[in-house]
Coordinates of N, CA, C and O in Angstrom, one line a residue:
M2 N 37.8 153.7 179.7 CA 38.8 154.7 179.8 C 38.6 155.4 181.2 O 37.5 155.7 181.6
N3 N 39.7 155.6 181.8 CA 39.7 156.3 183.1 C 39.9 157.8 182.9 O 40.6 158.2 182.0
G4 N 39.3 158.5 183.8 CA 39.5 160.0 183.8 C 40.8 160.4 184.4 O 41.6 159.6 184.8
A5 N 40.9 161.7 184.5 CA 42.1 162.3 185.0 C 42.3 161.9 186.5 O 43.5 161.8 187.0
D6 N 41.3 161.6 187.2 CA 41.4 161.1 188.6 C 41.5 159.6 188.7 O 41.6 159.1 189.8
G7 N 41.6 158.9 187.6 CA 41.8 157.4 187.6 C 40.5 156.6 187.7 O 40.6 155.4 187.7
K8 N 39.4 157.3 187.8 CA 38.1 156.5 187.9 C 37.5 156.4 186.5 O 37.7 157.2 185.6
P9 N 36.8 155.3 186.3 CA 36.2 155.0 184.9 C 35.2 156.1 184.6 O 34.4 156.5 185.4
V10 N 35.3 156.6 183.3 CA 34.4 157.7 182.8 C 33.8 157.4 181.5 O 32.8 158.0 181.1
L11 N 34.4 156.4 180.7 CA 34.0 156.2 179.4 C 34.2 154.7 179.0 O 35.3 154.2 179.2
I12 N 33.2 154.1 178.4 CA 33.4 152.8 177.8 C 32.6 152.8 176.4 O 31.4 153.2 176.4
I13 N 33.3 152.5 175.3 CA 32.7 152.3 174.0 C 33.1 150.9 173.6 O 34.2 150.7 173.4
R14 N 32.1 150.1 173.4 CA 32.3 148.7 173.0 C 31.7 148.3 171.7 O 30.5 148.7 171.4
F15 N 32.4 147.5 170.9 CA 31.8 146.9 169.7 C 31.5 145.4 170.1 O 32.4 144.8 170.6
V16 N 30.3 145.0 169.9 CA 30.0 143.6 170.3 C 29.4 142.8 169.1 O 28.7 143.4 168.3
E17 N 29.7 141.5 169.1 CA 29.0 140.6 168.2 C 28.3 139.6 169.0 O 28.8 139.1 170.0
Y18 N 27.0 139.3 168.7 CA 26.2 138.4 169.5 C 25.2 137.7 168.6 O 25.0 138.0 167.4
I19 N 24.6 136.6 169.1 CA 23.6 135.8 168.5 C 22.3 136.3 169.0 O 22.0 136.2 170.2
D20 N 21.4 136.8 168.1 CA 20.0 137.2 168.5 C 19.3 135.9 169.1 O 19.2 134.9 168.4
P21 N 18.8 136.0 170.3 CA 18.2 134.8 170.9 C 16.9 134.4 170.2 O 16.5 133.2 170.3
V22 N 16.2 135.3 169.5 CA 15.0 134.9 168.9 C 15.2 134.3 167.5 O 14.8 133.3 167.1
T23 N 16.0 135.1 166.7 CA 16.2 134.7 165.3 C 17.4 133.8 165.1 O 17.5 133.2 164.0
Q24 N 18.3 133.7 166.1 CA 19.5 132.9 166.0 C 20.5 133.5 164.9 O 21.4 132.7 164.5
H25 N 20.3 134.7 164.5 CA 21.2 135.3 163.5 C 22.3 136.1 164.3 O 22.0 136.7 165.3
T26 N 23.5 136.3 163.6 CA 24.5 137.1 164.2 C 24.1 138.6 164.0 O 23.7 139.0 163.0
R27 N 24.3 139.3 165.1 CA 24.0 140.8 165.1 C 25.2 141.5 165.7 O 26.1 140.8 166.3
Y28 N 25.3 142.8 165.5 CA 26.4 143.6 165.9 C 25.9 144.8 166.6 O 24.9 145.3 166.2
G29 N 26.6 145.2 167.6 CA 26.1 146.4 168.3 C 27.3 147.3 168.8 O 28.4 146.8 168.9
V30 N 26.9 148.5 169.2 CA 27.9 149.4 169.8 C 27.2 149.9 171.1 O 26.0 150.2 171.2
D31 N 27.9 149.7 172.2 CA 27.5 150.1 173.5 C 28.3 151.3 174.0 O 29.6 151.2 174.1
Y32 N 27.7 152.4 174.3 CA 28.4 153.6 174.7 C 27.9 153.9 176.1 O 26.7 154.1 176.4
W33 N 28.9 154.0 177.1 CA 28.6 154.4 178.4 C 29.6 155.5 178.8 O 30.8 155.3 178.7
S34 N 29.1 156.6 179.4 CA 30.0 157.6 180.0 C 29.2 158.0 181.3 O 28.1 157.7 181.5
V35 N 30.0 158.8 182.1 CA 29.3 159.3 183.3 C 28.3 160.3 183.0 O 27.5 160.7 183.8
L36 N 28.2 160.7 181.7 CA 27.2 161.7 181.3 C 26.1 161.2 180.5 O 25.0 161.8 180.5
K37 N 26.3 160.1 179.7 CA 25.2 159.5 178.9 C 25.4 158.1 178.6 O 26.5 157.5 178.8
L38 N 24.3 157.4 178.1 CA 24.4 156.0 177.8 C 23.5 155.8 176.5 O 22.4 156.4 176.4
W39 N 24.0 155.0 175.6 CA 23.2 154.6 174.4 C 23.8 153.4 173.9 O 24.9 153.0 174.1
A40 N 23.0 152.7 173.1 CA 23.4 151.5 172.4 C 22.8 151.5 171.0 O 21.7 152.0 170.8
S41 N 23.4 150.8 170.0 CA 22.9 150.7 168.7 C 23.0 149.2 168.3 O 23.9 148.5 168.7
D42 N 22.1 148.8 167.4 CA 22.1 147.4 167.0 C 22.1 147.4 165.4 O 21.4 148.2 164.8
H43 N 22.9 146.5 164.9 CA 23.1 146.5 163.4 C 23.1 145.1 162.9 O 23.5 144.1 163.6
E44 N 22.7 144.9 161.6 CA 22.7 143.6 161.0 C 24.1 143.2 160.4 O 24.4 142.1 160.3
T45 N 24.9 144.2 160.2 CA 26.2 144.0 159.6 C 27.3 144.6 160.5 O 27.1 145.6 161.2
G46 N 28.4 143.9 160.5 CA 29.6 144.4 161.3 C 30.1 145.7 160.8 O 30.5 146.5 161.5
A47 N 30.0 145.9 159.4 CA 30.5 147.1 158.8 C 29.7 148.3 159.4 O 30.3 149.4 159.7
M48 N 28.4 148.2 159.5 CA 27.6 149.3 160.0 C 27.9 149.6 161.5 O 28.0 150.7 161.9
A49 N 28.1 148.5 162.3 CA 28.5 148.7 163.7 C 29.9 149.3 163.8 O 30.1 150.2 164.7
E50 N 30.8 149.0 162.9 CA 32.1 149.6 162.9 C 32.0 151.1 162.7 O 32.7 151.9 163.3
L51 N 31.2 151.5 161.7 CA 31.0 152.9 161.4 C 30.4 153.6 162.6 O 30.8 154.7 163.0
S52 N 29.4 153.0 163.3 CA 28.8 153.6 164.5 C 29.9 153.7 165.6 O 29.9 154.8 166.3
Y53 N 30.7 152.7 165.8 CA 31.8 152.7 166.8 C 32.8 153.9 166.5 O 33.1 154.7 167.4
E54 N 33.2 153.9 165.2 CA 34.2 155.0 164.9 C 33.6 156.4 165.0 O 34.2 157.3 165.5
K55 N 32.3 156.6 164.7 CA 31.7 157.8 164.9 C 31.6 158.2 166.3 O 31.9 159.4 166.7
A56 N 31.3 157.3 167.2 CA 31.2 157.5 168.6 C 32.6 158.0 169.2 O 32.7 158.9 169.9
V57 N 33.6 157.3 168.7 CA 35.0 157.7 169.2 C 35.4 159.1 168.7 O 35.8 159.9 169.4
R58 N 35.2 159.3 167.4 CA 35.5 160.6 166.8 C 34.7 161.7 167.4 O 35.3 162.8 167.7
D59 N 33.4 161.5 167.6 CA 32.6 162.6 168.3 C 33.1 162.8 169.7 O 33.2 164.0 170.1
E60 N 33.5 161.8 170.4 CA 34.0 162.0 171.8 C 35.4 162.8 171.8 O 35.6 163.6 172.6
V61 N 36.2 162.5 170.8 CA 37.5 163.2 170.7 C 37.2 164.7 170.4 O 37.8 165.6 171.0
R62 N 36.3 165.0 169.5 CA 36.0 166.4 169.1 C 35.2 167.1 170.1 O 35.4 168.3 170.3
H63 N 34.3 166.5 170.8 CA 33.3 167.2 171.7 C 33.2 166.7 173.1 O 32.2 166.9 173.8
T64 N 34.3 166.1 173.6 CA 34.2 165.5 175.0 C 33.9 166.6 176.0 O 34.4 167.7 176.0
R65 N 33.1 166.2 177.0 CA 32.9 167.0 178.2 C 33.4 166.3 179.4 O 33.1 166.6 180.5
L66 N 34.2 165.2 179.2 CA 34.7 164.4 180.3 C 36.0 165.0 180.8 O 36.7 165.7 180.1
Q67 N 36.3 164.7 182.1 CA 37.5 165.1 182.7 C 38.6 164.1 182.4 O 38.8 163.1 183.1
L68 N 39.3 164.4 181.3 CA 40.4 163.5 180.8 C 41.7 164.2 180.9 O 41.8 165.4 180.8
A69 N 42.8 163.4 181.0 CA 44.1 163.9 181.0 C 44.4 164.6 179.6 O 44.0 164.0 178.6
P70 N 45.1 165.7 179.6 CA 45.4 166.4 178.4 C 46.2 165.5 177.3 O 46.0 165.7 176.1
E71 N 46.9 164.5 177.8 CA 47.7 163.6 176.9 C 46.7 162.9 175.9 O 47.2 162.4 174.9
R72 N 45.5 162.7 176.3 CA 44.5 162.0 175.5 C 44.2 162.7 174.1 O 43.7 162.1 173.2
F73 N 44.6 164.0 174.0 CA 44.3 164.8 172.8 C 45.4 165.3 172.0 O 45.3 166.1 171.1
T74 N 46.7 164.8 172.3 CA 47.8 165.3 171.6 C 47.9 165.0 170.2 O 48.4 165.7 169.4
R75 N 47.4 163.8 169.8 CA 47.5 163.3 168.4 C 46.1 162.9 167.9 O 45.9 162.0 167.1
G76 N 45.0 163.6 168.4 CA 43.7 163.2 168.0 C 43.2 161.8 168.4 O 43.5 161.4 169.5
V77 N 42.6 161.1 167.4 CA 42.1 159.8 167.7 C 43.2 158.8 168.1 O 43.0 158.0 168.9
A78 N 44.4 159.0 167.5 CA 45.5 158.1 167.7 C 45.9 158.1 169.2 O 46.3 157.0 169.7
S79 N 45.8 159.2 169.9 CA 46.3 159.2 171.2 C 45.1 159.2 172.2 O 45.3 159.1 173.4
F80 N 43.9 159.2 171.7 CA 42.7 159.2 172.6 C 42.6 157.8 173.3 O 42.3 157.8 174.5
Y81 N 42.9 156.8 172.6 CA 43.0 155.4 173.2 C 44.4 155.0 173.2 O 45.2 155.3 172.4
D82 N 44.7 154.2 174.2 CA 46.0 153.5 174.2 C 45.8 152.0 174.5 O 44.6 151.6 174.7
V83 N 46.8 151.2 174.5 CA 46.7 149.8 174.7 C 45.9 149.4 175.9 O 45.2 148.4 175.9
T84 N 46.1 150.1 177.0 CA 45.5 149.8 178.2 C 44.0 149.9 178.2 O 43.3 149.4 179.0
D85 N 43.5 150.7 177.2 CA 42.0 150.9 177.1 C 41.3 149.7 176.4 O 40.1 149.6 176.4
V86 N 42.0 148.9 175.6 CA 41.4 147.9 174.8 C 41.2 146.6 175.7 O 42.1 146.1 176.3
I87 N 39.9 146.2 175.7 CA 39.6 145.0 176.5 C 39.1 143.8 175.6 O 38.7 144.1 174.5

């Protein structure tokens, strides 16, 4: 997601990958912003989806990023738009 100045300020990704040691499918959430970075690892896609949704909702409620006001007009629905999905 780009900030009000057009520069990248936030990335929250849901990823599915194969663990190189166990060869089992794993799921993760990768959160990067200009203010903090964290990642979580999960055995199930459902748990990773919950982690992803929590990260998005927390960002909508408590963001300290410099974002355009339009990002908050309809809550989570307007926080992301089609151009943010990769």
